[in-house]
């Protein structure tokens, strides 16, 4: 797999497309345990990201991730903007070469996960996007990432009790619902697998 600038742009565009297509579903999931605006906020920001990538095409993977981080941070409202923004900015800082090896890409994702944990003061098991990011990175390290792994990580958030963010106010009533941030993260990694299949 060639993790180069073109690949990064295509991945970000595919992710954006998947979020825009699932805008209503993401907001419905958020309606159950949050503010109900996750899909609307994410779609708004990712339409802007597609514009940014098209108007001034990044010249490196680092620049592509930085564009994603800055755009999401400034254009996506709610809790998800700062979290995804922090992830992509941390990934950008972790990238030093124009083309990444698989190991370097995984290290960039690990930096992204650390950015989310730091910004959200959260860790795995708290019914957040981290509950998808962590198992996905683990599977990538083992070279075992499949759509089923992503889906299993997402479905596990249903059984978790939220202890972070707006959903934590519901306590036990948050159990039985998928986490919307985990769902949008699942779309991010499904877009990644789609790139690898090309």
PDB file of N, CA and C in Angstrom, residues 66-123:
ATOM      1  N   UNK A  66      -3.043  18.088   8.011  1.00  0.00           N
ATOM      2  CA  UNK A  66      -3.144  19.405   8.656  1.00  0.00           C
ATOM      3  C   UNK A  66      -4.377  20.157   8.150  1.00  0.00           C
ATOM      4  N   UNK A  67      -4.622  20.099   6.841  1.00  0.00           N
ATOM      5  CA  UNK A  67      -5.814  20.726   6.260  1.00  0.00           C
ATOM      6  C   UNK A  67      -7.073  20.140   6.888  1.00  0.00           C
ATOM      7  N   UNK A  68      -7.089  18.808   7.034  1.00  0.00           N
ATOM      8  CA  UNK A  68      -8.243  18.139   7.656  1.00  0.00           C
ATOM      9  C   UNK A  68      -8.424  18.624   9.091  1.00  0.00           C
ATOM     10  N   UNK A  69      -7.328  18.646   9.848  1.00  0.00           N
ATOM     11  CA  UNK A  69      -7.403  19.050  11.251  1.00  0.00           C
ATOM     12  C   UNK A  69      -7.894  20.476  11.420  1.00  0.00           C
ATOM     13  N   UNK A  70      -7.304  21.399  10.660  1.00  0.00           N
ATOM     14  CA  UNK A  70      -7.662  22.821  10.783  1.00  0.00           C
ATOM     15  C   UNK A  70      -9.105  23.082  10.336  1.00  0.00           C
ATOM     16  N   UNK A  71      -9.508  22.435   9.233  1.00  0.00           N
ATOM     17  CA  UNK A  71     -10.863  22.643   8.712  1.00  0.00           C
ATOM     18  C   UNK A  71     -11.905  22.096   9.678  1.00  0.00           C
ATOM     19  N   UNK A  72     -11.676  20.874  10.163  1.00  0.00           N
ATOM     20  CA  UNK A  72     -12.632  20.252  11.087  1.00  0.00           C
ATOM     21  C   UNK A  72     -12.711  21.065  12.383  1.00  0.00           C
ATOM     22  N   UNK A  73     -11.559  21.497  12.860  1.00  0.00           N
ATOM     23  CA  UNK A  73     -11.522  22.282  14.100  1.00  0.00           C
ATOM     24  C   UNK A  73     -12.332  23.567  13.969  1.00  0.00           C
ATOM     25  N   UNK A  74     -12.232  24.210  12.816  1.00  0.00           N
ATOM     26  CA  UNK A  74     -12.896  25.513  12.663  1.00  0.00           C
ATOM     27  C   UNK A  74     -14.332  25.410  12.152  1.00  0.00           C
ATOM     28  N   UNK A  75     -14.683  24.308  11.485  1.00  0.00           N
ATOM     29  CA  UNK A  75     -15.997  24.238  10.831  1.00  0.00           C
ATOM     30  C   UNK A  75     -16.983  23.254  11.464  1.00  0.00           C
ATOM     31  N   UNK A  76     -16.499  22.313  12.261  1.00  0.00           N
ATOM     32  CA  UNK A  76     -17.403  21.333  12.871  1.00  0.00           C
ATOM     33  C   UNK A  76     -17.714  21.781  14.298  1.00  0.00           C
ATOM     34  N   UNK A  77     -18.988  21.931  14.587  1.00  0.00           N
ATOM     35  CA  UNK A  77     -19.376  22.350  15.939  1.00  0.00           C
ATOM     36  C   UNK A  77     -19.430  21.170  16.901  1.00  0.00           C
ATOM     37  N   UNK A  78     -19.914  21.439  18.095  1.00  0.00           N
ATOM     38  CA  UNK A  78     -20.092  20.382  19.091  1.00  0.00           C
ATOM     39  C   UNK A  78     -18.774  19.829  19.600  1.00  0.00           C
ATOM     40  N   UNK A  79     -18.846  18.644  20.186  1.00  0.00           N
ATOM     41  CA  UNK A  79     -17.647  18.016  20.762  1.00  0.00           C
ATOM     42  C   UNK A  79     -16.780  17.382  19.684  1.00  0.00           C
ATOM     43  N   UNK A  80     -17.414  16.983  18.564  1.00  0.00           N
ATOM     44  CA  UNK A  80     -16.672  16.203  17.571  1.00  0.00           C
ATOM     45  C   UNK A  80     -15.618  17.024  16.838  1.00  0.00           C
ATOM     46  N   UNK A  81     -15.863  18.328  16.645  1.00  0.00           N
ATOM     47  CA  UNK A  81     -14.886  19.171  15.951  1.00  0.00           C
ATOM     48  C   UNK A  81     -13.524  19.171  16.626  1.00  0.00           C
ATOM     49  N   UNK A  82     -13.470  19.523  17.915  1.00  0.00           N
ATOM     50  CA  UNK A  82     -12.186  19.512  18.611  1.00  0.00           C
ATOM     51  C   UNK A  82     -11.528  18.124  18.656  1.00  0.00           C
ATOM     52  N   UNK A  83     -12.340  17.071  18.754  1.00  0.00           N
ATOM     53  CA  UNK A  83     -11.764  15.722  18.865  1.00  0.00           C
ATOM     54  C   UNK A  83     -11.172  15.250  17.538  1.00  0.00           C
ATOM     55  N   UNK A  84     -11.954  15.339  16.467  1.00  0.00           N
ATOM     56  CA  UNK A  84     -11.415  14.956  15.151  1.00  0.00           C
ATOM     57  C   UNK A  84     -10.311  15.921  14.724  1.00  0.00           C
ATOM     58  N   UNK A  85     -10.496  17.200  15.010  1.00  0.00           N
ATOM     59  CA  UNK A  85      -9.471  18.190  14.671  1.00  0.00           C
ATOM     60  C   UNK A  85      -8.147  17.870  15.354  1.00  0.00           C
ATOM     61  N   UNK A  86      -8.226  17.565  16.647  1.00  0.00           N
ATOM     62  CA  UNK A  86      -7.016  17.210  17.410  1.00  0.00           C
ATOM     63  C   UNK A  86      -6.364  15.956  16.845  1.00  0.00           C
ATOM     64  N   UNK A  87      -7.197  14.987  16.445  1.00  0.00           N
ATOM     65  CA  UNK A  87      -6.667  13.729  15.897  1.00  0.00           C
ATOM     66  C   UNK A  87      -5.852  13.990  14.632  1.00  0.00           C
ATOM     67  N   UNK A  88      -6.438  14.731  13.689  1.00  0.00           N
ATOM     68  CA  UNK A  88      -5.740  14.951  12.414  1.00  0.00           C
ATOM     69  C   UNK A  88      -4.536  15.882  12.573  1.00  0.00           C
ATOM     70  N   UNK A  89      -4.621  16.848  13.475  1.00  0.00           N
ATOM     71  CA  UNK A  89      -3.448  17.719  13.705  1.00  0.00           C
ATOM     72  C   UNK A  89      -2.309  16.915  14.320  1.00  0.00           C
ATOM     73  N   UNK A  90      -2.642  16.027  15.262  1.00  0.00           N
ATOM     74  CA  UNK A  90      -1.610  15.174  15.876  1.00  0.00           C
ATOM     75  C   UNK A  90      -1.012  14.231  14.839  1.00  0.00           C
ATOM     76  N   UNK A  91      -1.853  13.722  13.932  1.00  0.00           N
ATOM     77  CA  UNK A  91      -1.351  12.855  12.864  1.00  0.00           C
ATOM     78  C   UNK A  91      -0.412  13.626  11.949  1.00  0.00           C
ATOM     79  N   UNK A  92      -0.780  14.860  11.649  1.00  0.00           N
ATOM     80  CA  UNK A  92       0.053  15.703  10.784  1.00  0.00           C
ATOM     81  C   UNK A  92       1.435  15.935  11.409  1.00  0.00           C
ATOM     82  N   UNK A  93       1.430  16.187  12.719  1.00  0.00           N
ATOM     83  CA  UNK A  93       2.718  16.443  13.409  1.00  0.00           C
ATOM     84  C   UNK A  93       3.599  15.193  13.444  1.00  0.00           C
ATOM     85  N   UNK A  94       2.949  14.016  13.407  1.00  0.00           N
ATOM     86  CA  UNK A  94       3.706  12.755  13.495  1.00  0.00           C
ATOM     87  C   UNK A  94       4.304  12.337  12.159  1.00  0.00           C
ATOM     88  N   UNK A  95       3.893  12.998  11.078  1.00  0.00           N
ATOM     89  CA  UNK A  95       4.336  12.617   9.729  1.00  0.00           C
ATOM     90  C   UNK A  95       5.539  13.459   9.306  1.00  0.00           C
ATOM     91  N   UNK A  96       6.612  12.776   8.909  1.00  0.00           N
ATOM     92  CA  UNK A  96       7.833  13.505   8.520  1.00  0.00           C
ATOM     93  C   UNK A  96       8.226  13.289   7.061  1.00  0.00           C
ATOM     94  N   UNK A  97       7.662  12.262   6.425  1.00  0.00           N
ATOM     95  CA  UNK A  97       8.063  11.962   5.040  1.00  0.00           C
ATOM     96  C   UNK A  97       6.869  12.127   4.101  1.00  0.00           C
ATOM     97  N   UNK A  98       7.143  12.275   2.816  1.00  0.00           N
ATOM     98  CA  UNK A  98       6.068  12.483   1.841  1.00  0.00           C
ATOM     99  C   UNK A  98       5.258  11.219   1.594  1.00  0.00           C
ATOM    100  N   UNK A  99       5.904  10.073   1.636  1.00  0.00           N
ATOM    101  CA  UNK A  99       5.214   8.795   1.490  1.00  0.00           C
ATOM    102  C   UNK A  99       5.468   7.976   2.747  1.00  0.00           C
ATOM    103  N   UNK A 100       4.403   7.442   3.325  1.00  0.00           N
ATOM    104  CA  UNK A 100       4.545   6.714   4.592  1.00  0.00           C
ATOM    105  C   UNK A 100       4.617   5.212   4.355  1.00  0.00           C
ATOM    106  N   UNK A 101       5.398   4.550   5.176  1.00  0.00           N
ATOM    107  CA  UNK A 101       5.322   3.088   5.228  1.00  0.00           C
ATOM    108  C   UNK A 101       4.091   2.749   6.074  1.00  0.00           C
ATOM    109  N   UNK A 102       3.713   1.488   6.061  1.00  0.00           N
ATOM    110  CA  UNK A 102       2.563   1.084   6.882  1.00  0.00           C
ATOM    111  C   UNK A 102       2.847   1.372   8.358  1.00  0.00           C
ATOM    112  N   UNK A 103       4.068   1.091   8.776  1.00  0.00           N
ATOM    113  CA  UNK A 103       4.445   1.320  10.184  1.00  0.00           C
ATOM    114  C   UNK A 103       4.320   2.808  10.535  1.00  0.00           C
ATOM    115  N   UNK A 104       4.773   3.676   9.632  1.00  0.00           N
ATOM    116  CA  UNK A 104       4.687   5.125   9.884  1.00  0.00           C
ATOM    117  C   UNK A 104       3.239   5.595   9.922  1.00  0.00           C
ATOM    118  N   UNK A 105       2.397   5.007   9.070  1.00  0.00           N
ATOM    119  CA  UNK A 105       0.992   5.384   9.074  1.00  0.00           C
ATOM    120  C   UNK A 105       0.330   4.969  10.388  1.00  0.00           C
ATOM    121  N   UNK A 106       0.628   3.760  10.851  1.00  0.00           N
ATOM    122  CA  UNK A 106       0.058   3.292  12.120  1.00  0.00           C
ATOM    123  C   UNK A 106       0.531   4.187  13.269  1.00  0.00           C
ATOM    124  N   UNK A 107       1.797   4.590  13.216  1.00  0.00           N
ATOM    125  CA  UNK A 107       2.319   5.500  14.254  1.00  0.00           C
ATOM    126  C   UNK A 107       1.592   6.844  14.219  1.00  0.00           C
ATOM    127  N   UNK A 108       1.250   7.309  13.011  1.00  0.00           N
ATOM    128  CA  UNK A 108       0.494   8.557  12.876  1.00  0.00           C
ATOM    129  C   UNK A 108      -0.903   8.395  13.488  1.00  0.00           C
ATOM    130  N   UNK A 109      -1.533   7.245  13.234  1.00  0.00           N
ATOM    131  CA  UNK A 109      -2.853   6.985  13.823  1.00  0.00           C
ATOM    132  C   UNK A 109      -2.768   6.920  15.343  1.00  0.00           C
ATOM    133  N   UNK A 110      -1.681   6.322  15.854  1.00  0.00           N
ATOM    134  CA  UNK A 110      -1.494   6.264  17.314  1.00  0.00           C
ATOM    135  C   UNK A 110      -1.371   7.670  17.900  1.00  0.00           C
ATOM    136  N   UNK A 111      -0.681   8.544  17.170  1.00  0.00           N
ATOM    137  CA  UNK A 111      -0.567   9.942  17.610  1.00  0.00           C
ATOM    138  C   UNK A 111      -1.951  10.605  17.585  1.00  0.00           C
ATOM    139  N   UNK A 112      -2.743  10.273  16.562  1.00  0.00           N
ATOM    140  CA  UNK A 112      -4.111  10.798  16.471  1.00  0.00           C
ATOM    141  C   UNK A 112      -4.960  10.355  17.644  1.00  0.00           C
ATOM    142  N   UNK A 113      -4.852   9.079  17.990  1.00  0.00           N
ATOM    143  CA  UNK A 113      -5.600   8.538  19.134  1.00  0.00           C
ATOM    144  C   UNK A 113      -5.180   9.252  20.423  1.00  0.00           C
ATOM    145  N   UNK A 114      -3.872   9.447  20.584  1.00  0.00           N
ATOM    146  CA  UNK A 114      -3.382  10.163  21.782  1.00  0.00           C
ATOM    147  C   UNK A 114      -3.943  11.589  21.819  1.00  0.00           C
ATOM    148  N   UNK A 115      -4.065  12.209  20.641  1.00  0.00           N
ATOM    149  CA  UNK A 115      -4.645  13.556  20.554  1.00  0.00           C
ATOM    150  C   UNK A 115      -6.096  13.571  21.017  1.00  0.00           C
ATOM    151  N   UNK A 116      -6.849  12.542  20.631  1.00  0.00           N
ATOM    152  CA  UNK A 116      -8.259  12.438  21.048  1.00  0.00           C
ATOM    153  C   UNK A 116      -8.337  12.232  22.561  1.00  0.00           C
ATOM    154  N   UNK A 117      -7.506  11.315  23.067  1.00  0.00           N
ATOM    155  CA  UNK A 117      -7.525  11.009  24.507  1.00  0.00           C
ATOM    156  C   UNK A 117      -7.184  12.248  25.330  1.00  0.00           C
ATOM    157  N   UNK A 118      -6.190  12.998  24.855  1.00  0.00           N
ATOM    158  CA  UNK A 118      -5.752  14.192  25.577  1.00  0.00           C
ATOM    159  C   UNK A 118      -6.847  15.260  25.551  1.00  0.00           C
ATOM    160  N   UNK A 119      -7.421  15.473  24.367  1.00  0.00           N
ATOM    161  CA  UNK A 119      -8.433  16.525  24.225  1.00  0.00           C
ATOM    162  C   UNK A 119      -9.715  16.175  24.981  1.00  0.00           C
ATOM    163  N   UNK A 120     -10.122  14.904  24.880  1.00  0.00           N
ATOM    164  CA  UNK A 120     -11.379  14.488  25.510  1.00  0.00           C
ATOM    165  C   UNK A 120     -11.218  14.011  26.940  1.00  0.00           C
ATOM    166  N   UNK A 121      -9.952  13.950  27.410  1.00  0.00           N
ATOM    167  CA  UNK A 121      -9.643  13.417  28.752  1.00  0.00           C
ATOM    168  C   UNK A 121     -10.404  12.092  28.964  1.00  0.00           C
ATOM    169  N   UNK A 122     -10.229  11.226  27.981  1.00  0.00           N
ATOM    170  CA  UNK A 122     -10.995   9.988  27.949  1.00  0.00           C
ATOM    171  C   UNK A 122     -10.093   8.824  27.552  1.00  0.00           C
ATOM    172  N   UNK A 123     -10.609   7.619  27.775  1.00  0.00           N
ATOM    173  CA  UNK A 123      -9.864   6.420  27.336  1.00  0.00           C
ATOM    174  C   UNK A 123     -10.869   5.345  26.937  1.00  0.00           C
TER     175      UNK A 123
END
